[in-house]
Short mmCIF file of N, CA and C in Angstrom, two decimals:
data_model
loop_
_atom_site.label_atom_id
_atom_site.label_comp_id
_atom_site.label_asym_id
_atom_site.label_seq_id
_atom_site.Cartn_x
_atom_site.Cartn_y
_atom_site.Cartn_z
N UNK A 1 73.72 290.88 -23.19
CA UNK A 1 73.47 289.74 -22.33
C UNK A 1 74.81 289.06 -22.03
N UNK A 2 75.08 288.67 -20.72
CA UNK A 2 76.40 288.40 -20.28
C UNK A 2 76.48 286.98 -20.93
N UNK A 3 77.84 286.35 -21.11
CA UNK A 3 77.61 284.66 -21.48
C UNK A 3 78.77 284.22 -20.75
N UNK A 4 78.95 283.33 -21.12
CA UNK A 4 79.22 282.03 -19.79
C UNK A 4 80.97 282.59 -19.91
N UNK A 5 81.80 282.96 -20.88
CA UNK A 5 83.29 283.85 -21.07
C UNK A 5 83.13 284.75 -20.18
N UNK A 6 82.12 285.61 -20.02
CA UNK A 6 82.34 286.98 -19.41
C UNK A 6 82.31 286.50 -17.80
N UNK A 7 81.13 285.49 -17.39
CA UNK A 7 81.26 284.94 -15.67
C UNK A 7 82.08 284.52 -15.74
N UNK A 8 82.78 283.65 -16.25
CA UNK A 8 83.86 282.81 -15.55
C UNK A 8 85.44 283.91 -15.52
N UNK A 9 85.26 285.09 -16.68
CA UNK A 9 86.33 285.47 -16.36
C UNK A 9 85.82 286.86 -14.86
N UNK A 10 84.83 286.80 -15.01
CA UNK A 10 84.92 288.02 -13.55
C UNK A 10 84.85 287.11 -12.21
N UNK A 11 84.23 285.32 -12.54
CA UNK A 11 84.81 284.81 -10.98
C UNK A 11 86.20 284.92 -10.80
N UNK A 12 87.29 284.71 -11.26
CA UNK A 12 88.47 284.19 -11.73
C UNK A 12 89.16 285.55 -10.23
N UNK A 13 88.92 286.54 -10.76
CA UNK A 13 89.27 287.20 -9.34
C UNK A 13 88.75 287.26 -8.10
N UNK A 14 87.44 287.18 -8.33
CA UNK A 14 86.53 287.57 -7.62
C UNK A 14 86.92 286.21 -6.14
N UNK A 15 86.89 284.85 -6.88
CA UNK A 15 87.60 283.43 -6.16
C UNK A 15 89.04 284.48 -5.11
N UNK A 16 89.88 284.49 -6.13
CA UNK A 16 91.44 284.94 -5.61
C UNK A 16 91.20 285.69 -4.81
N UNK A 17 90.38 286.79 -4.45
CA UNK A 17 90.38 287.89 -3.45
C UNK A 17 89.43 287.40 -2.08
N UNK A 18 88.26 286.36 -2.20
CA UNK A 18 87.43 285.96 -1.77
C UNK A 18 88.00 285.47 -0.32
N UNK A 19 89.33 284.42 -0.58
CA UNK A 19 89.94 283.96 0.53
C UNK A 19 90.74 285.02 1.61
N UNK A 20 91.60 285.53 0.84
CA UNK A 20 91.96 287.02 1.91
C UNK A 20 90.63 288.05 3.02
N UNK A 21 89.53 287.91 1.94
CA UNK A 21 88.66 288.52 2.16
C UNK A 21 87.74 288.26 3.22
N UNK A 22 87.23 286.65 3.72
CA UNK A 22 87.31 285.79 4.70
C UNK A 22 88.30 285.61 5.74
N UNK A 23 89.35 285.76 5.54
CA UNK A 23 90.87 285.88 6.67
C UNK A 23 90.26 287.20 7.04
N UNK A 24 90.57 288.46 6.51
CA UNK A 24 90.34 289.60 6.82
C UNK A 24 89.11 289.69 8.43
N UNK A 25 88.04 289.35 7.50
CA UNK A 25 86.39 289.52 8.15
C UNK A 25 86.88 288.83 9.32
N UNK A 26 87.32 287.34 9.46
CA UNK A 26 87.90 286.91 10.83
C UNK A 26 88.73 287.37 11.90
N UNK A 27 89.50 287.86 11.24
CA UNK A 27 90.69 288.21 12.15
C UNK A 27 90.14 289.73 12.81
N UNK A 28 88.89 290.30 12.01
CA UNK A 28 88.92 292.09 12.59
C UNK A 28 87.00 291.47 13.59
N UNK A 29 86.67 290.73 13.41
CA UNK A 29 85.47 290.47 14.54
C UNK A 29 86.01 289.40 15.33
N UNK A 30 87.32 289.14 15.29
CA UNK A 30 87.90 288.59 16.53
C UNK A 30 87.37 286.96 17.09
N UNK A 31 86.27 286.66 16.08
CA UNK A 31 85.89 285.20 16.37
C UNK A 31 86.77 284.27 16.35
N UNK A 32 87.99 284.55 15.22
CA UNK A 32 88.86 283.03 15.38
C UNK A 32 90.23 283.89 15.31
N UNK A 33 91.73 282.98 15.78
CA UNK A 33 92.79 283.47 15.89
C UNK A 33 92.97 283.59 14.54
N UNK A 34 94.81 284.46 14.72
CA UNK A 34 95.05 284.07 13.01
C UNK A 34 95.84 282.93 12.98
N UNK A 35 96.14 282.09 14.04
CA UNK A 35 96.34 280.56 13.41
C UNK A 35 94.70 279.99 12.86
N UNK A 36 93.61 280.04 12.89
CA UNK A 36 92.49 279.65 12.23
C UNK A 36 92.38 280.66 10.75
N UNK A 37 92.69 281.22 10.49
CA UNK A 37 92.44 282.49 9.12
C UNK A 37 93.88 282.48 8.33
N UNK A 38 95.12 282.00 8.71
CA UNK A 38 95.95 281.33 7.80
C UNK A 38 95.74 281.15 6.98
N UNK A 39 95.35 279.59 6.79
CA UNK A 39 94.75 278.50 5.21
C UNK A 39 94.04 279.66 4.50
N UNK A 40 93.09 280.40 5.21
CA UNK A 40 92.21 280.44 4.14
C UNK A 40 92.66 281.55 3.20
N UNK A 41 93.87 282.44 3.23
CA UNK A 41 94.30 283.22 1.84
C UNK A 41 94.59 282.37 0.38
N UNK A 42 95.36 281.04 0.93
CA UNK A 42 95.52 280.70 -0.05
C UNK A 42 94.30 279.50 -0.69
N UNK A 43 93.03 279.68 0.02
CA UNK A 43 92.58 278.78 -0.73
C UNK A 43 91.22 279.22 -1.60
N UNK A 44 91.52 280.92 -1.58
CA UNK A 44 90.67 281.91 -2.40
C UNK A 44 91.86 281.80 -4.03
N UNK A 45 93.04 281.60 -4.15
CA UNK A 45 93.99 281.50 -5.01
C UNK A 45 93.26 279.86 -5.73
N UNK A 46 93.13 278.81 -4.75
CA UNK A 46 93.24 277.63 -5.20
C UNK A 46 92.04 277.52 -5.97
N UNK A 47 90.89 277.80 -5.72
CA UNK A 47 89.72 278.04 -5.80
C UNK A 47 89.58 278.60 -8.03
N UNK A 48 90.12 279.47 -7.60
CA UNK A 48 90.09 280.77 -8.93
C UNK A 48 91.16 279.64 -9.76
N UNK A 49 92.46 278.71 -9.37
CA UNK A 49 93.40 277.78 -10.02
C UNK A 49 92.23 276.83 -10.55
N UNK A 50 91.60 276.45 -9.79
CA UNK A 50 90.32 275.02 -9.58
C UNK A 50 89.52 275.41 -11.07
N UNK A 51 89.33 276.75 -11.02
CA UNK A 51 88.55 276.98 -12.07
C UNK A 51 89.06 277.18 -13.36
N UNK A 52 89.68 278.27 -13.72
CA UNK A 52 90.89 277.96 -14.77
C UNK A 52 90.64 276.62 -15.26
N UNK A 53 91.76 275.99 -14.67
CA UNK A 53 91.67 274.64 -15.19
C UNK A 53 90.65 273.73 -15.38
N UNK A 54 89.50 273.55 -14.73
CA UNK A 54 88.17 273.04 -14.85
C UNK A 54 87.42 273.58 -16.25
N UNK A 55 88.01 274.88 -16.87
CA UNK A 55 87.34 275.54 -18.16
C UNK A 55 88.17 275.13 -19.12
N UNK A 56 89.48 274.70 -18.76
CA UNK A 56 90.33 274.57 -19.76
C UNK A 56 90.11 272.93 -20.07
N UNK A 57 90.06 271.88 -19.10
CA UNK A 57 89.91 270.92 -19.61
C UNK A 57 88.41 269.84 -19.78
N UNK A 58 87.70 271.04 -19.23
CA UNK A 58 86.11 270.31 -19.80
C UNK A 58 84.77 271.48 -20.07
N UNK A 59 85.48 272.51 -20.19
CA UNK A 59 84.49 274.03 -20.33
C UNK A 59 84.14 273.90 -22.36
N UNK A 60 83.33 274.61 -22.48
CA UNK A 60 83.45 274.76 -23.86
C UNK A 60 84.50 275.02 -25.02
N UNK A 61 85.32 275.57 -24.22
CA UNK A 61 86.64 275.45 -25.35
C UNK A 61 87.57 274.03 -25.64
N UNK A 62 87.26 273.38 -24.37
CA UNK A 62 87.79 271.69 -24.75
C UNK A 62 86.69 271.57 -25.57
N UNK A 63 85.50 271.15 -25.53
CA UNK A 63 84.83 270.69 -26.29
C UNK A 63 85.00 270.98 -27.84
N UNK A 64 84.81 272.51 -28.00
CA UNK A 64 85.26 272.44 -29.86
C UNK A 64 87.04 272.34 -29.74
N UNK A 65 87.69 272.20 -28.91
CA UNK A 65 88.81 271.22 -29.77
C UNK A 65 88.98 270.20 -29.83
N UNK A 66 88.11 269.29 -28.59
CA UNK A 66 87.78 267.58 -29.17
C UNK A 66 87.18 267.36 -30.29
N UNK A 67 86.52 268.43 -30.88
CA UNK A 67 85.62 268.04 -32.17
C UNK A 67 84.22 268.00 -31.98
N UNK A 68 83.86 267.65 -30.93
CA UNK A 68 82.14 267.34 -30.91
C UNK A 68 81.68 268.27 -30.45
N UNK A 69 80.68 268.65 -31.01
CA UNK A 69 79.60 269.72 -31.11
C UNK A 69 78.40 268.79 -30.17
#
């Protein structure tokens, strides 16, 4: 049974590639320029950063090193 270590480490790329992956899909069905599909490589990076840090400072591993159970 998967637990909450194993999702967060397979979003962790899954985020980072997500934004390229959206630029990509745009730019090849021609709906928006690539001045509109720019931003969005790096905000599949920011995303996967967002999380990281969101586990690190209030995920279960902060918690047992604040102490409280």
């Amino acid at each position: 049974m998967p637990e909450r270590a194993d999702a967060v480490l397979a979003a962790i790329p899954l985020l980072a590639v997500s934004g390229i992956a959206l630029r990509t899909a745009i730019a090849v069905t021609g709906v928006g320029t690539g001045l509109l599909g720019v931003p969005l490589a790096p905000i599949g990076y920011l995303a996967a950063f967002v999380l990281v840090v969101r586990e690190v400072l209030a995920g279960p591993v902060a918690e047992r090193a604040d102490g409280s159970s």
